[in-house]
Amino acid sequence: MRNLFFDNVPLLGLILGLLFGLALYYAGATNRVVISKMLKLQDLTLMKIIVFAIGFSMSLLYLSVALNVIPLDHFSIKPMNFGVILGSAILALGFGMIGLCPGTAVASFGAGYLKSIYVILGGLIGAFLFTLTYPVLNSIGLFKNVIGGKTTLLFLSEKYNFLFHGTPWIGVFIGIVLIAVSLAIPYSLSRDEKK
């Protein structure tokens, strides 16, 4: 029997995208001032939320692998290459300068900050230029695999390379440690500011 909700990929994507946007809005990640304060280490509330989310999702992911809840066929591990490293550096630079990234810019626009359209348009123009220059970038070896290509931090299956061997339970443990770290991060590094 088909599940109309989960088999309808566009509807599922729209609903999950809306929920993700609402979570970003609720966490303050659609406000470039909040993001800038986090990057300047003036207000670490959003950092606490991000570290908690990473730890929580990591715990659930590796728990589902350990208990065989989610088949490994559902995972899509992207290969690591110099293009990914360069693209990440460009994204980080733009994120630090503007206070928005592609995901937060769309959610920010939906929340009423209309100037974020410039970030969205910049991303679309950048993607278009990347498409045009891909053959040249590929010919100079920018997309050659590094660190073994499709590599995970912890062992998932024989199908993928990994940096550290161990059971999925180690991933659950690391996720719990990250949750604890998120709770230990102060709201601010300044003694003058109290939450």
Coordinates of N, CA and C in Angstrom, one line a residue:
M1 N 0.8 -1.2 0.0 CA 0.0 0.0 0.0 C 0.9 1.2 0.0
R2 N 0.6 2.2 -0.9 CA 1.4 3.4 -1.0 C 1.0 4.4 0.0
N3 N 2.0 5.1 0.5 CA 1.7 6.2 1.5 C 1.7 7.5 0.7
L4 N 0.5 8.1 0.5 CA 0.4 9.3 -0.3 C 1.3 10.4 0.2
F5 N 1.5 10.5 1.5 CA 2.3 11.6 2.0 C 3.7 11.4 1.7
F6 N 4.3 10.3 2.0 CA 5.8 10.1 1.9 C 6.1 9.8 0.4
D7 N 5.2 9.3 -0.4 CA 5.5 9.1 -1.8 C 5.4 10.3 -2.7
N8 N 4.7 11.4 -2.1 CA 4.6 12.6 -2.9 C 5.8 13.5 -2.5
V9 N 6.9 13.4 -3.3 CA 8.1 14.1 -2.9 C 8.0 15.6 -2.9
P10 N 7.3 16.2 -3.9 CA 7.2 17.7 -3.9 C 6.4 18.2 -2.7
L11 N 5.3 17.5 -2.3 CA 4.5 17.9 -1.1 C 5.3 17.7 0.1
L12 N 6.0 16.6 0.2 CA 6.9 16.3 1.4 C 8.0 17.4 1.5
G13 N 8.6 17.7 0.4 CA 9.7 18.7 0.4 C 9.1 20.1 0.8
L14 N 7.9 20.4 0.3 CA 7.3 21.7 0.7 C 7.0 21.8 2.2
I15 N 6.4 20.7 2.7 CA 6.0 20.7 4.1 C 7.3 20.7 5.0
L16 N 8.3 19.9 4.7 CA 9.5 19.9 5.5 C 10.3 21.2 5.3
G17 N 10.3 21.8 4.2 CA 10.9 23.1 4.0 C 10.2 24.2 4.8
L18 N 8.9 24.2 4.9 CA 8.1 25.1 5.7 C 8.4 24.9 7.2
L19 N 8.5 23.7 7.6 CA 8.8 23.4 9.0 C 10.2 23.8 9.4
F20 N 11.2 23.6 8.4 CA 12.6 24.0 8.6 C 12.6 25.5 8.7
G21 N 11.9 26.2 7.8 CA 11.9 27.7 7.9 C 11.3 28.2 9.2
L22 N 10.2 27.6 9.7 CA 9.6 28.0 10.9 C 10.6 27.7 12.1
A23 N 11.4 26.6 12.0 CA 12.4 26.4 13.1 C 13.5 27.4 13.0
L24 N 13.9 27.8 11.8 CA 14.9 28.8 11.7 C 14.4 30.2 12.3
Y25 N 13.2 30.5 12.0 CA 12.6 31.7 12.5 C 12.5 31.7 14.0
Y26 N 12.0 30.6 14.5 CA 11.8 30.5 16.0 C 13.2 30.6 16.7
A27 N 14.2 30.0 16.1 CA 15.6 30.0 16.7 C 16.3 31.4 16.5
G28 N 15.7 32.2 15.7 CA 16.3 33.5 15.4 C 17.3 33.5 14.3
A29 N 17.4 32.4 13.6 CA 18.4 32.3 12.5 C 18.0 33.0 11.2
T30 N 16.8 33.6 11.2 CA 16.4 34.4 10.0 C 16.7 35.9 10.2
N31 N 17.2 36.2 11.4 CA 17.6 37.6 11.7 C 19.1 37.7 11.6
R32 N 19.5 38.5 10.6 CA 21.0 38.6 10.3 C 21.7 39.3 11.5
V33 N 21.0 40.1 12.3 CA 21.6 40.8 13.4 C 22.0 39.7 14.5
V34 N 21.0 38.8 14.7 CA 21.3 37.7 15.6 C 22.4 36.8 15.2
I35 N 22.5 36.5 13.9 CA 23.6 35.7 13.3 C 24.9 36.4 13.5
S36 N 24.9 37.7 13.2 CA 26.1 38.5 13.3 C 26.6 38.5 14.7
K37 N 25.7 38.7 15.7 CA 26.1 38.7 17.1 C 26.7 37.3 17.5
M38 N 26.1 36.2 17.0 CA 26.7 34.9 17.3 C 28.1 34.8 16.7
L39 N 28.3 35.3 15.4 CA 29.6 35.2 14.8 C 30.6 36.0 15.5
K40 N 30.2 37.1 16.1 CA 31.1 38.0 16.9 C 31.2 37.5 18.4
L41 N 30.6 36.4 18.7 CA 30.6 35.8 20.1 C 30.0 36.8 21.1
Q42 N 29.0 37.6 20.7 CA 28.4 38.5 21.6 C 27.1 37.9 22.2
D43 N 26.4 37.0 21.4 CA 25.2 36.4 21.9 C 25.3 34.9 21.4
L44 N 25.5 34.0 22.3 CA 25.7 32.6 21.9 C 24.4 31.7 21.9
T45 N 23.3 32.3 22.0 CA 22.0 31.6 22.1 C 21.8 30.7 20.9
L46 N 22.0 31.3 19.7 CA 21.9 30.6 18.4 C 22.9 29.5 18.3
M47 N 24.1 29.7 18.8 CA 25.2 28.7 18.7 C 24.8 27.5 19.6
K48 N 24.2 27.8 20.8 CA 23.7 26.7 21.6 C 22.7 25.9 20.9
I49 N 21.8 26.5 20.2 CA 20.7 25.8 19.5 C 21.3 25.0 18.4
I50 N 22.3 25.5 17.6 CA 22.9 24.8 16.5 C 23.7 23.6 17.0
V51 N 24.5 23.7 18.1 CA 25.2 22.6 18.6 C 24.3 21.5 19.2
F52 N 23.2 22.0 19.8 CA 22.2 21.0 20.3 C 21.6 20.2 19.2
A53 N 21.2 21.0 18.1 CA 20.6 20.3 17.0 C 21.5 19.3 16.3
I54 N 22.8 19.6 16.2 CA 23.8 18.7 15.6 C 23.9 17.5 16.5
G55 N 24.0 17.7 17.8 CA 24.1 16.5 18.7 C 22.9 15.7 18.7
F56 N 21.7 16.3 18.7 CA 20.5 15.6 18.8 C 20.3 14.7 17.5
S57 N 20.5 15.4 16.3 CA 20.3 14.7 15.1 C 21.4 13.6 14.9
M58 N 22.6 13.8 15.3 CA 23.6 12.8 15.3 C 23.3 11.6 16.1
S59 N 22.8 11.9 17.3 CA 22.4 10.8 18.2 C 21.3 9.9 17.5
L60 N 20.3 10.6 17.0 CA 19.2 9.9 16.3 C 19.6 9.2 15.1
L61 N 20.5 9.8 14.3 CA 21.0 9.1 13.1 C 21.7 7.8 13.4
Y62 N 22.7 7.9 14.3 CA 23.5 6.7 14.6 C 22.7 5.7 15.4
L63 N 21.7 6.2 16.2 CA 20.8 5.2 16.9 C 20.0 4.4 15.9
S64 N 19.5 5.1 14.9 CA 18.7 4.5 13.8 C 19.5 3.5 13.0
V65 N 20.8 3.8 12.8 CA 21.7 2.9 12.2 C 22.0 1.7 13.1
A66 N 22.3 1.9 14.4 CA 22.5 0.8 15.3 C 21.4 -0.1 15.4
L67 N 20.2 0.4 15.4 CA 19.0 -0.4 15.6 C 18.4 -0.9 14.2
N68 N 19.0 -0.6 13.1 CA 18.6 -0.9 11.8 C 17.2 -0.4 11.5
V69 N 16.9 0.8 12.0 CA 15.6 1.4 11.7 C 15.6 2.0 10.3
I70 N 16.7 2.7 9.9 CA 16.7 3.3 8.6 C 17.7 2.5 7.8
P71 N 17.3 2.0 6.6 CA 18.3 1.3 5.8 C 19.4 2.2 5.2
L72 N 20.6 1.7 5.2 CA 21.7 2.5 4.7 C 21.5 3.0 3.2
D73 N 20.6 2.3 2.5 CA 20.4 2.7 1.1 C 19.8 4.1 1.0
H74 N 19.2 4.6 2.1 CA 18.6 5.9 2.2 C 19.6 7.1 2.3
F75 N 20.8 6.7 2.7 CA 21.9 7.7 2.9 C 22.5 8.1 1.5
S76 N 22.8 9.4 1.4 CA 23.5 9.8 0.2 C 24.7 10.6 0.7
I77 N 25.8 9.9 0.6 CA 27.1 10.6 1.1 C 27.7 11.2 -0.1
K78 N 27.9 12.5 0.0 CA 28.5 13.3 -1.1 C 30.1 13.2 -1.1
P79 N 30.7 13.1 -2.2 CA 32.2 13.0 -2.2 C 32.9 14.3 -1.8
M80 N 34.0 14.2 -1.1 CA 34.8 15.4 -0.7 C 35.8 15.7 -1.8
N81 N 35.8 16.9 -2.3 CA 36.7 17.3 -3.3 C 37.2 18.8 -3.0
F82 N 38.1 19.3 -3.8 CA 38.6 20.6 -3.6 C 37.5 21.7 -3.9
G83 N 36.6 21.3 -4.8 CA 35.5 22.2 -5.1 C 34.6 22.5 -3.8
V84 N 34.4 21.4 -3.1 CA 33.6 21.5 -1.9 C 34.3 22.4 -0.8
I85 N 35.6 22.2 -0.7 CA 36.4 23.0 0.2 C 36.4 24.5 -0.2
L86 N 36.6 24.7 -1.5 CA 36.6 26.1 -1.9 C 35.2 26.7 -1.8
G87 N 34.2 26.0 -2.2 CA 32.8 26.5 -2.0 C 32.4 26.8 -0.6
S88 N 32.9 25.9 0.3 CA 32.6 26.1 1.8 C 33.3 27.4 2.2
A89 N 34.5 27.6 1.8 CA 35.2 28.9 2.2 C 34.5 30.1 1.7
I90 N 34.0 30.1 0.4 CA 33.3 31.2 -0.1 C 32.0 31.4 0.6
L91 N 31.3 30.3 0.9 CA 30.0 30.4 1.7 C 30.3 31.0 3.1
A92 N 31.4 30.6 3.8 CA 31.7 31.1 5.1 C 32.0 32.5 5.1
L93 N 32.8 33.0 4.0 CA 33.1 34.4 3.9 C 31.9 35.2 3.7
G94 N 31.0 34.8 2.8 CA 29.7 35.5 2.6 C 28.8 35.5 3.8
F95 N 28.8 34.4 4.5 CA 28.0 34.2 5.7 C 28.5 35.2 6.8
G96 N 29.8 35.3 7.0 CA 30.4 36.2 8.0 C 30.1 37.7 7.6
M97 N 30.2 38.0 6.3 CA 30.0 39.4 5.9 C 28.6 39.9 6.0
I98 N 27.7 39.0 5.5 CA 26.3 39.4 5.4 C 25.4 39.0 6.6
G99 N 25.7 37.8 7.2 CA 24.9 37.3 8.3 C 23.8 36.4 7.8
L100 N 23.8 36.0 6.5 CA 22.8 35.1 6.0 C 23.5 34.1 5.1
C101 N 22.9 32.9 5.0 CA 23.4 31.9 4.1 C 22.1 31.6 3.2
P102 N 22.3 30.7 2.2 CA 21.1 30.5 1.3 C 19.8 30.1 2.0
G103 N 20.0 29.1 3.0 CA 18.8 28.7 3.7 C 18.2 29.7 4.6
T104 N 19.0 30.4 5.3 CA 18.5 31.4 6.2 C 18.0 32.6 5.4
A105 N 18.5 32.9 4.2 CA 18.1 34.0 3.4 C 16.6 33.8 2.9
V106 N 16.3 32.6 2.5 CA 15.0 32.3 2.0 C 14.0 32.4 3.2
A107 N 14.4 31.8 4.3 CA 13.5 31.9 5.5 C 13.4 33.4 6.0
S108 N 14.5 34.1 5.9 CA 14.4 35.5 6.3 C 13.5 36.3 5.3
F109 N 13.5 36.0 4.1 CA 12.6 36.7 3.1 C 11.2 36.4 3.5
G110 N 10.9 35.1 3.8 CA 9.6 34.7 4.2 C 9.1 35.3 5.5
A111 N 10.1 35.7 6.3 CA 9.8 36.3 7.6 C 9.6 37.8 7.4
G112 N 9.8 38.3 6.2 CA 9.5 39.8 6.0 C 10.7 40.6 5.8
Y113 N 12.0 40.1 5.9 CA 13.2 40.9 5.6 C 13.4 40.8 4.1
L114 N 12.8 41.8 3.4 CA 12.8 41.8 2.0 C 14.2 42.0 1.3
K115 N 15.1 42.6 2.1 CA 16.5 42.8 1.5 C 17.3 41.5 1.3
S116 N 16.8 40.5 2.0 CA 17.5 39.2 1.8 C 17.3 38.6 0.4
I117 N 16.4 39.3 -0.4 CA 16.3 38.9 -1.8 C 17.6 39.0 -2.6
Y118 N 18.5 39.9 -2.1 CA 19.8 40.1 -2.7 C 20.7 38.9 -2.5
V119 N 20.6 38.3 -1.3 CA 21.4 37.1 -1.0 C 20.8 35.9 -1.9
I120 N 19.5 35.8 -2.0 CA 18.9 34.8 -2.8 C 19.3 34.9 -4.3
L121 N 19.2 36.2 -4.8 CA 19.6 36.4 -6.2 C 21.1 36.1 -6.4
G122 N 21.9 36.5 -5.4 CA 23.3 36.3 -5.5 C 23.6 34.8 -5.6
G123 N 22.9 34.0 -4.8 CA 23.0 32.5 -4.8 C 22.6 31.9 -6.2
L124 N 21.5 32.4 -6.7 CA 21.0 31.9 -8.0 C 22.0 32.3 -9.1
I125 N 22.5 33.6 -9.1 CA 23.5 34.0 -10.1 C 24.8 33.2 -10.0
G126 N 25.2 32.9 -8.7 CA 26.4 32.1 -8.5 C 26.2 30.7 -9.0
A127 N 25.0 30.1 -8.8 CA 24.8 28.8 -9.3 C 24.8 28.7 -10.8
F128 N 24.2 29.8 -11.4 CA 24.2 29.9 -12.9 C 25.7 30.0 -13.4
L129 N 26.5 30.8 -12.8 CA 27.9 31.0 -13.2 C 28.7 29.7 -13.0
F130 N 28.4 29.0 -11.9 CA 29.0 27.7 -11.7 C 28.7 26.7 -12.8
T131 N 27.4 26.7 -13.2 CA 27.0 25.8 -14.3 C 27.8 26.1 -15.5
L132 N 27.9 27.4 -15.8 CA 28.6 27.8 -17.1 C 30.1 27.4 -17.0
T133 N 30.7 27.6 -15.8 CA 32.2 27.3 -15.7 C 32.5 25.9 -15.3
Y134 N 31.6 25.1 -15.0 CA 31.8 23.7 -14.6 C 32.8 23.0 -15.4
P135 N 32.7 23.0 -16.8 CA 33.6 22.2 -17.6 C 35.1 22.7 -17.4
V136 N 35.3 24.0 -17.3 CA 36.6 24.5 -17.1 C 37.1 24.1 -15.7
L137 N 36.3 24.3 -14.7 CA 36.7 23.9 -13.3 C 37.0 22.4 -13.2
N138 N 36.2 21.6 -13.8 CA 36.4 20.2 -13.8 C 37.7 19.8 -14.5
S139 N 38.0 20.5 -15.6 CA 39.2 20.2 -16.4 C 40.5 20.5 -15.7
I140 N 40.5 21.5 -14.7 CA 41.7 21.8 -13.9 C 41.8 20.9 -12.7
G141 N 40.8 20.0 -12.5 CA 40.9 19.0 -11.4 C 40.3 19.5 -10.1
L142 N 39.4 20.5 -10.1 CA 38.8 21.0 -8.9 C 37.9 20.0 -8.2
F143 N 37.4 19.0 -9.0 CA 36.4 18.1 -8.5 C 37.0 16.7 -8.3
K144 N 38.3 16.6 -8.2 CA 39.0 15.3 -7.9 C 38.8 15.0 -6.5
N145 N 38.4 13.8 -6.2 CA 38.2 13.4 -4.8 C 39.4 13.5 -3.9
V146 N 39.1 14.0 -2.7 CA 40.2 14.0 -1.7 C 39.6 13.3 -0.4
I147 N 40.5 12.9 0.5 CA 40.1 12.1 1.7 C 39.2 10.9 1.3
G148 N 39.6 10.3 0.2 CA 38.8 9.0 -0.1 C 37.5 9.2 -0.8
G149 N 37.1 10.5 -1.2 CA 35.8 10.7 -1.8 C 34.7 10.6 -0.9
K150 N 33.8 9.6 -1.0 CA 32.7 9.5 -0.2 C 33.1 8.9 1.2
T151 N 33.3 9.8 2.1 CA 33.9 9.5 3.4 C 33.1 10.0 4.5
T152 N 32.8 9.2 5.5 CA 32.1 9.6 6.7 C 33.1 9.7 7.9
L153 N 32.7 10.5 8.9 CA 33.6 10.6 10.1 C 33.7 9.2 10.8
L154 N 32.5 8.6 11.0 CA 32.5 7.3 11.7 C 32.0 6.2 10.7
F155 N 32.4 5.0 11.0 CA 32.0 3.9 10.1 C 30.5 3.7 10.1
L156 N 29.9 3.7 8.8 CA 28.5 3.5 8.6 C 28.3 2.1 8.0
S157 N 29.0 1.8 6.9 CA 29.0 0.5 6.2 C 30.2 0.4 5.4
E158 N 30.4 -0.8 4.9 CA 31.6 -1.1 4.0 C 31.5 -0.3 2.7
K159 N 30.3 0.2 2.4 CA 30.1 1.0 1.2 C 30.9 2.3 1.1
Y160 N 31.1 2.9 2.3 CA 31.7 4.2 2.4 C 33.1 4.1 3.1
N161 N 34.0 5.0 2.7 CA 35.2 5.2 3.5 C 34.8 5.9 4.8
F162 N 35.7 5.8 5.8 CA 35.5 6.4 7.1 C 36.8 6.8 7.7
L163 N 36.7 7.9 8.5 CA 37.9 8.3 9.2 C 38.2 7.6 10.5
F164 N 37.2 7.2 11.2 CA 37.3 6.6 12.5 C 36.5 5.3 12.5
H165 N 37.1 4.2 13.0 CA 36.3 2.9 13.0 C 35.6 2.9 14.4
G166 N 34.5 2.2 14.4 CA 33.8 2.0 15.7 C 32.4 1.7 15.4
T167 N 31.6 1.4 16.4 CA 30.2 1.0 16.2 C 29.4 2.3 16.1
P168 N 28.2 2.2 15.6 CA 27.3 3.4 15.6 C 27.0 3.9 17.0
W169 N 27.2 3.1 18.0 CA 27.0 3.6 19.4 C 28.0 4.7 19.7
I170 N 29.1 4.7 19.1 CA 30.1 5.8 19.3 C 29.5 7.1 18.8
G171 N 28.8 7.0 17.7 CA 28.1 8.2 17.1 C 27.0 8.7 18.0
V172 N 26.3 7.8 18.7 CA 25.3 8.2 19.6 C 25.9 8.9 20.8
F173 N 27.0 8.3 21.3 CA 27.7 8.9 22.4 C 28.2 10.3 22.1
I174 N 28.9 10.5 20.9 CA 29.4 11.8 20.5 C 28.2 12.8 20.4
G175 N 27.1 12.4 19.9 CA 25.9 13.2 19.9 C 25.4 13.7 21.2
I176 N 25.5 12.8 22.2 CA 25.1 13.1 23.6 C 26.1 14.1 24.2
V177 N 27.4 13.9 23.9 CA 28.4 14.8 24.3 C 28.2 16.2 23.8
L178 N 27.8 16.3 22.5 CA 27.5 17.6 21.9 C 26.3 18.3 22.5
I179 N 25.3 17.5 22.9 CA 24.1 18.0 23.6 C 24.6 18.6 24.9
A180 N 25.4 17.9 25.6 CA 26.0 18.4 26.9 C 26.8 19.6 26.7
V181 N 27.6 19.7 25.6 CA 28.4 20.9 25.3 C 27.4 22.1 25.1
S182 N 26.4 21.8 24.3 CA 25.4 22.9 24.0 C 24.8 23.5 25.3
L183 N 24.6 22.6 26.3 CA 24.0 23.1 27.5 C 25.0 23.9 28.3
A184 N 26.3 23.6 28.1 CA 27.4 24.2 28.9 C 27.8 25.6 28.3
I185 N 27.5 25.8 27.0 CA 27.9 27.0 26.4 C 27.1 28.2 27.0
P186 N 27.9 29.2 27.5 CA 27.1 30.4 28.1 C 26.3 31.1 27.0
Y187 N 25.4 31.9 27.5 CA 24.6 32.7 26.5 C 25.4 33.9 26.0
S188 N 26.4 34.3 26.7 CA 27.2 35.4 26.3 C 28.6 35.3 27.0
L189 N 29.6 35.7 26.3 CA 30.9 35.7 26.9 C 31.2 37.0 27.7
S190 N 30.3 38.0 27.6 CA 30.5 39.2 28.3 C 29.8 39.1 29.7
R191 N 30.5 39.6 30.7 CA 30.0 39.6 32.0 C 28.9 40.6 32.2
D192 N 28.9 41.6 31.4 CA 27.9 42.7 31.5 C 26.5 42.3 31.0
E193 N 26.5 41.4 30.0 CA 25.2 41.0 29.5 C 24.7 39.7 30.2
K194 N 23.5 39.8 30.7 CA 22.9 38.6 31.3 C 21.6 38.3 30.6
K195 N 21.4 37.0 30.5 CA 20.1 36.5 29.8 C 19.0 36.4 30.8

